[in-house]
Amino acid sequence: MNERRKALPTTEELRIWRDFIETAEALRSELTSRLQSESALSPGDYAVLLALQEADGRRLRSSELAAGIGWQRSRLSHHLGRMERRGLIRREECATDNRGAEVVLTPEGAEAFRRASLPHLRAVRELFISPLTPAQLAAADQLAAALRTRLEMLRDT
């Protein structure tokens, strides 16, 4: 019998897995709903605006932006087109390299991000941080780090 077959999850492990996935999806859904209703931004918009807000000069090469938010470049390109039409970002030729483009946060995009951030962060506190004890929050941090490490190991092989 191969190792994968021997290592099937137990009934209890599967219950925990389902609870984890279903709870994470419900949390993501509620945060998405609130973000969109309070700011008209999608989670993707917010991720792009956050990355640009934190970048030097509020600009990033498209490839760096895609890597930073964990998206494929084609997905990012389509999303940036929609954001550009709404005036949140603009794309410019890279001043140091003619082969690439930079994504630049516009003043309108910075303002949209600023307006969205406070309600979004309050929702994160209400839905994720407040229900947990400090020990549970630390355990969630350890859990996320362990899962991220495993995924990075798999990606690197």
PDB file of C-alpha atoms in Angstrom:
ATOM      1  CA  MET A   1       0.000   0.000   0.000  1.00  0.00           C
ATOM      2  CA  ASN A   2       1.422   3.403  -0.919  1.00  0.00           C
ATOM      3  CA  GLU A   3       2.061   6.086   1.700  1.00  0.00           C
ATOM      4  CA  ARG A   4      -0.753   8.370   0.569  1.00  0.00           C
ATOM      5  CA  ARG A   5      -3.313   5.601   0.884  1.00  0.00           C
ATOM      6  CA  LYS A   6      -2.117   4.752   4.396  1.00  0.00           C
ATOM      7  CA  ALA A   7      -2.281   8.376   5.445  1.00  0.00           C
ATOM      8  CA  LEU A   8      -5.979   9.022   4.772  1.00  0.00           C
ATOM      9  CA  PRO A   9      -7.578  11.409   7.251  1.00  0.00           C
ATOM     10  CA  THR A  10      -9.617   9.999  10.090  1.00  0.00           C
ATOM     11  CA  THR A  11     -13.293  10.840  10.498  1.00  0.00           C
ATOM     12  CA  GLU A  12     -12.411  13.355  13.217  1.00  0.00           C
ATOM     13  CA  GLU A  13      -9.677  14.946  11.079  1.00  0.00           C
ATOM     14  CA  LEU A  14     -12.139  15.288   8.205  1.00  0.00           C
ATOM     15  CA  ARG A  15     -14.695  16.910  10.515  1.00  0.00           C
ATOM     16  CA  ILE A  16     -12.068  19.437  11.643  1.00  0.00           C
ATOM     17  CA  TRP A  17     -11.046  20.057   8.023  1.00  0.00           C
ATOM     18  CA  ARG A  18     -14.643  20.718   6.963  1.00  0.00           C
ATOM     19  CA  ASP A  19     -15.247  23.010   9.942  1.00  0.00           C
ATOM     20  CA  PHE A  20     -12.081  24.926   9.112  1.00  0.00           C
ATOM     21  CA  ILE A  21     -12.923  25.339   5.412  1.00  0.00           C
ATOM     22  CA  GLU A  22     -16.603  26.168   5.982  1.00  0.00           C
ATOM     23  CA  THR A  23     -15.787  28.710   8.700  1.00  0.00           C
ATOM     24  CA  ALA A  24     -13.051  30.337   6.614  1.00  0.00           C
ATOM     25  CA  GLU A  25     -15.443  30.587   3.651  1.00  0.00           C
ATOM     26  CA  ALA A  26     -18.228  32.059   5.810  1.00  0.00           C
ATOM     27  CA  LEU A  27     -15.776  34.588   7.275  1.00  0.00           C
ATOM     28  CA  ARG A  28     -14.474  35.526   3.819  1.00  0.00           C
ATOM     29  CA  SER A  29     -18.043  35.851   2.506  1.00  0.00           C
ATOM     30  CA  GLU A  30     -19.108  38.169   5.325  1.00  0.00           C
ATOM     31  CA  LEU A  31     -15.987  40.328   4.988  1.00  0.00           C
ATOM     32  CA  THR A  32     -16.500  40.511   1.211  1.00  0.00           C
ATOM     33  CA  SER A  33     -20.144  41.479   1.608  1.00  0.00           C
ATOM     34  CA  ARG A  34     -19.329  44.231   4.080  1.00  0.00           C
ATOM     35  CA  LEU A  35     -16.399  45.555   2.055  1.00  0.00           C
ATOM     36  CA  GLN A  36     -18.500  45.772  -1.100  1.00  0.00           C
ATOM     37  CA  SER A  37     -21.528  47.308   0.585  1.00  0.00           C
ATOM     38  CA  GLU A  38     -19.514  49.871   2.569  1.00  0.00           C
ATOM     39  CA  SER A  39     -16.970  50.858  -0.067  1.00  0.00           C
ATOM     40  CA  ALA A  40     -17.961  49.381  -3.460  1.00  0.00           C
ATOM     41  CA  LEU A  41     -14.547  47.670  -3.531  1.00  0.00           C
ATOM     42  CA  SER A  42     -14.050  43.971  -4.099  1.00  0.00           C
ATOM     43  CA  PRO A  43     -11.482  42.021  -2.077  1.00  0.00           C
ATOM     44  CA  GLY A  44      -9.343  41.989  -5.226  1.00  0.00           C
ATOM     45  CA  ASP A  45      -9.576  45.783  -5.524  1.00  0.00           C
ATOM     46  CA  TYR A  46      -8.613  46.121  -1.869  1.00  0.00           C
ATOM     47  CA  ALA A  47      -5.620  43.757  -2.248  1.00  0.00           C
ATOM     48  CA  VAL A  48      -4.311  45.719  -5.246  1.00  0.00           C
ATOM     49  CA  LEU A  49      -4.859  49.089  -3.559  1.00  0.00           C
ATOM     50  CA  LEU A  50      -3.191  47.892  -0.337  1.00  0.00           C
ATOM     51  CA  ALA A  51      -0.120  46.632  -2.215  1.00  0.00           C
ATOM     52  CA  LEU A  52       0.174  49.917  -4.107  1.00  0.00           C
ATOM     53  CA  GLN A  53      -0.430  51.995  -0.974  1.00  0.00           C
ATOM     54  CA  GLU A  54       2.492  50.214   0.718  1.00  0.00           C
ATOM     55  CA  ALA A  55       4.843  50.357  -2.301  1.00  0.00           C
ATOM     56  CA  ASP A  56       7.568  52.945  -2.778  1.00  0.00           C
ATOM     57  CA  GLY A  57       6.115  55.773  -4.817  1.00  0.00           C
ATOM     58  CA  ARG A  58       2.740  53.991  -4.744  1.00  0.00           C
ATOM     59  CA  ARG A  59       3.741  52.077  -7.867  1.00  0.00           C
ATOM     60  CA  LEU A  60       4.760  48.517  -8.699  1.00  0.00           C
ATOM     61  CA  ARG A  61       5.687  46.595 -11.792  1.00  0.00           C
ATOM     62  CA  SER A  62       2.802  44.359 -12.851  1.00  0.00           C
ATOM     63  CA  SER A  63       4.884  41.228 -12.242  1.00  0.00           C
ATOM     64  CA  GLU A  64       5.774  42.350  -8.702  1.00  0.00           C
ATOM     65  CA  LEU A  65       2.156  43.200  -7.963  1.00  0.00           C
ATOM     66  CA  ALA A  66       0.954  39.813  -9.225  1.00  0.00           C
ATOM     67  CA  ALA A  67       3.549  37.983  -7.118  1.00  0.00           C
ATOM     68  CA  GLY A  68       2.799  40.134  -4.077  1.00  0.00           C
ATOM     69  CA  ILE A  69      -0.913  39.363  -4.044  1.00  0.00           C
ATOM     70  CA  GLY A  70      -0.542  35.785  -5.268  1.00  0.00           C
ATOM     71  CA  TRP A  71      -2.351  36.154  -8.603  1.00  0.00           C
ATOM     72  CA  GLN A  72      -1.544  34.926 -12.073  1.00  0.00           C
ATOM     73  CA  ARG A  73      -0.493  37.787 -14.333  1.00  0.00           C
ATOM     74  CA  SER A  74      -3.416  37.226 -16.725  1.00  0.00           C
ATOM     75  CA  ARG A  75      -5.950  37.486 -13.885  1.00  0.00           C
ATOM     76  CA  LEU A  76      -4.252  40.639 -12.649  1.00  0.00           C
ATOM     77  CA  SER A  77      -4.242  42.184 -16.115  1.00  0.00           C
ATOM     78  CA  HIS A  78      -8.008  41.755 -16.512  1.00  0.00           C
ATOM     79  CA  HIS A  79      -8.665  43.063 -13.009  1.00  0.00           C
ATOM     80  CA  LEU A  80      -6.408  46.089 -13.537  1.00  0.00           C
ATOM     81  CA  GLY A  81      -8.349  46.956 -16.683  1.00  0.00           C
ATOM     82  CA  ARG A  82     -11.545  47.182 -14.652  1.00  0.00           C
ATOM     83  CA  MET A  83      -9.821  49.218 -11.921  1.00  0.00           C
ATOM     84  CA  GLU A  84      -8.291  51.546 -14.496  1.00  0.00           C
ATOM     85  CA  ARG A  85     -11.701  52.227 -16.055  1.00  0.00           C
ATOM     86  CA  ARG A  86     -12.939  53.213 -12.580  1.00  0.00           C
ATOM     87  CA  GLY A  87      -9.982  55.581 -12.102  1.00  0.00           C
ATOM     88  CA  LEU A  88      -8.457  53.681  -9.156  1.00  0.00           C
ATOM     89  CA  ILE A  89      -5.138  52.925 -10.859  1.00  0.00           C
ATOM     90  CA  ARG A  90      -3.308  53.754 -14.052  1.00  0.00           C
ATOM     91  CA  ARG A  91      -0.712  51.804 -16.002  1.00  0.00           C
ATOM     92  CA  GLU A  92       2.440  53.497 -17.195  1.00  0.00           C
ATOM     93  CA  GLU A  93       5.445  52.307 -19.133  1.00  0.00           C
ATOM     94  CA  CYS A  94       8.282  51.469 -16.797  1.00  0.00           C
ATOM     95  CA  ALA A  95      10.797  54.305 -16.816  1.00  0.00           C
ATOM     96  CA  THR A  96      13.755  51.955 -16.258  1.00  0.00           C
ATOM     97  CA  ASP A  97      12.668  49.084 -18.525  1.00  0.00           C
ATOM     98  CA  ASN A  98      10.716  49.449 -21.763  1.00  0.00           C
ATOM     99  CA  ARG A  99       9.525  45.829 -21.585  1.00  0.00           C
ATOM    100  CA  GLY A 100       7.335  46.252 -18.533  1.00  0.00           C
ATOM    101  CA  ALA A 101       4.549  48.379 -17.174  1.00  0.00           C
ATOM    102  CA  GLU A 102       4.067  49.859 -13.756  1.00  0.00           C
ATOM    103  CA  VAL A 103       0.766  50.039 -11.961  1.00  0.00           C
ATOM    104  CA  VAL A 104       0.299  53.396 -10.235  1.00  0.00           C
ATOM    105  CA  LEU A 105      -2.162  54.280  -7.492  1.00  0.00           C
ATOM    106  CA  THR A 106      -4.217  57.325  -8.504  1.00  0.00           C
ATOM    107  CA  PRO A 107      -5.412  59.934  -6.002  1.00  0.00           C
ATOM    108  CA  GLU A 108      -8.934  58.502  -6.494  1.00  0.00           C
ATOM    109  CA  GLY A 109      -7.644  55.018  -5.713  1.00  0.00           C
ATOM    110  CA  ALA A 110      -5.829  56.252  -2.609  1.00  0.00           C
ATOM    111  CA  GLU A 111      -9.017  57.951  -1.415  1.00  0.00           C
ATOM    112  CA  ALA A 112     -11.124  54.827  -2.093  1.00  0.00           C
ATOM    113  CA  PHE A 113      -8.619  52.743  -0.132  1.00  0.00           C
ATOM    114  CA  ARG A 114      -8.598  55.244   2.746  1.00  0.00           C
ATOM    115  CA  ARG A 115     -12.429  55.249   2.947  1.00  0.00           C
ATOM    116  CA  ALA A 116     -12.597  51.437   2.821  1.00  0.00           C
ATOM    117  CA  SER A 117      -9.868  50.708   5.346  1.00  0.00           C
ATOM    118  CA  LEU A 118     -11.476  51.796   8.605  1.00  0.00           C
ATOM    119  CA  PRO A 119     -14.758  49.890   8.136  1.00  0.00           C
ATOM    120  CA  HIS A 120     -12.864  46.872   6.786  1.00  0.00           C
ATOM    121  CA  LEU A 121     -10.446  46.796   9.724  1.00  0.00           C
ATOM    122  CA  ARG A 122     -13.342  47.156  12.163  1.00  0.00           C
ATOM    123  CA  ALA A 123     -15.021  44.154  10.507  1.00  0.00           C
ATOM    124  CA  VAL A 124     -11.791  42.141  10.793  1.00  0.00           C
ATOM    125  CA  ARG A 125     -11.681  42.943  14.496  1.00  0.00           C
ATOM    126  CA  GLU A 126     -15.366  42.117  15.027  1.00  0.00           C
ATOM    127  CA  LEU A 127     -15.436  38.886  13.027  1.00  0.00           C
ATOM    128  CA  PHE A 128     -11.946  37.449  13.518  1.00  0.00           C
ATOM    129  CA  ILE A 129     -10.001  39.032  16.379  1.00  0.00           C
ATOM    130  CA  SER A 130     -12.655  39.724  19.037  1.00  0.00           C
ATOM    131  CA  PRO A 131     -14.127  36.181  19.181  1.00  0.00           C
ATOM    132  CA  LEU A 132     -10.664  34.733  19.919  1.00  0.00           C
ATOM    133  CA  THR A 133      -8.654  34.771  23.108  1.00  0.00           C
ATOM    134  CA  PRO A 134      -5.039  35.929  22.847  1.00  0.00           C
ATOM    135  CA  ALA A 135      -3.963  32.269  23.028  1.00  0.00           C
ATOM    136  CA  GLN A 136      -6.358  31.301  20.236  1.00  0.00           C
ATOM    137  CA  LEU A 137      -5.139  34.202  18.103  1.00  0.00           C
ATOM    138  CA  ALA A 138      -1.530  33.059  18.639  1.00  0.00           C
ATOM    139  CA  ALA A 139      -2.581  29.499  17.723  1.00  0.00           C
ATOM    140  CA  ALA A 140      -4.240  30.810  14.539  1.00  0.00           C
ATOM    141  CA  ASP A 141      -0.974  32.557  13.685  1.00  0.00           C
ATOM    142  CA  GLN A 142       0.969  29.330  14.210  1.00  0.00           C
ATOM    143  CA  LEU A 143      -1.559  27.369  12.158  1.00  0.00           C
ATOM    144  CA  ALA A 144      -1.346  29.810   9.253  1.00  0.00           C
ATOM    145  CA  ALA A 145       2.471  29.787   9.386  1.00  0.00           C
ATOM    146  CA  ALA A 146       2.620  25.977   9.368  1.00  0.00           C
ATOM    147  CA  LEU A 147       0.220  25.706   6.430  1.00  0.00           C
ATOM    148  CA  ARG A 148       2.021  28.455   4.493  1.00  0.00           C
ATOM    149  CA  THR A 149       5.388  26.747   5.070  1.00  0.00           C
ATOM    150  CA  ARG A 150       4.032  23.437   3.758  1.00  0.00           C
ATOM    151  CA  LEU A 151       2.556  25.087   0.676  1.00  0.00           C
ATOM    152  CA  GLU A 152       5.808  26.922  -0.047  1.00  0.00           C
ATOM    153  CA  MET A 153       7.731  23.644   0.248  1.00  0.00           C
ATOM    154  CA  LEU A 154       5.385  22.014  -2.248  1.00  0.00           C
ATOM    155  CA  ARG A 155       5.693  24.957  -4.640  1.00  0.00           C
ATOM    156  CA  ASP A 156       9.482  24.802  -4.498  1.00  0.00           C
ATOM    157  CA  THR A 157       9.678  21.120  -5.454  1.00  0.00           C
TER     158      THR A 157
END
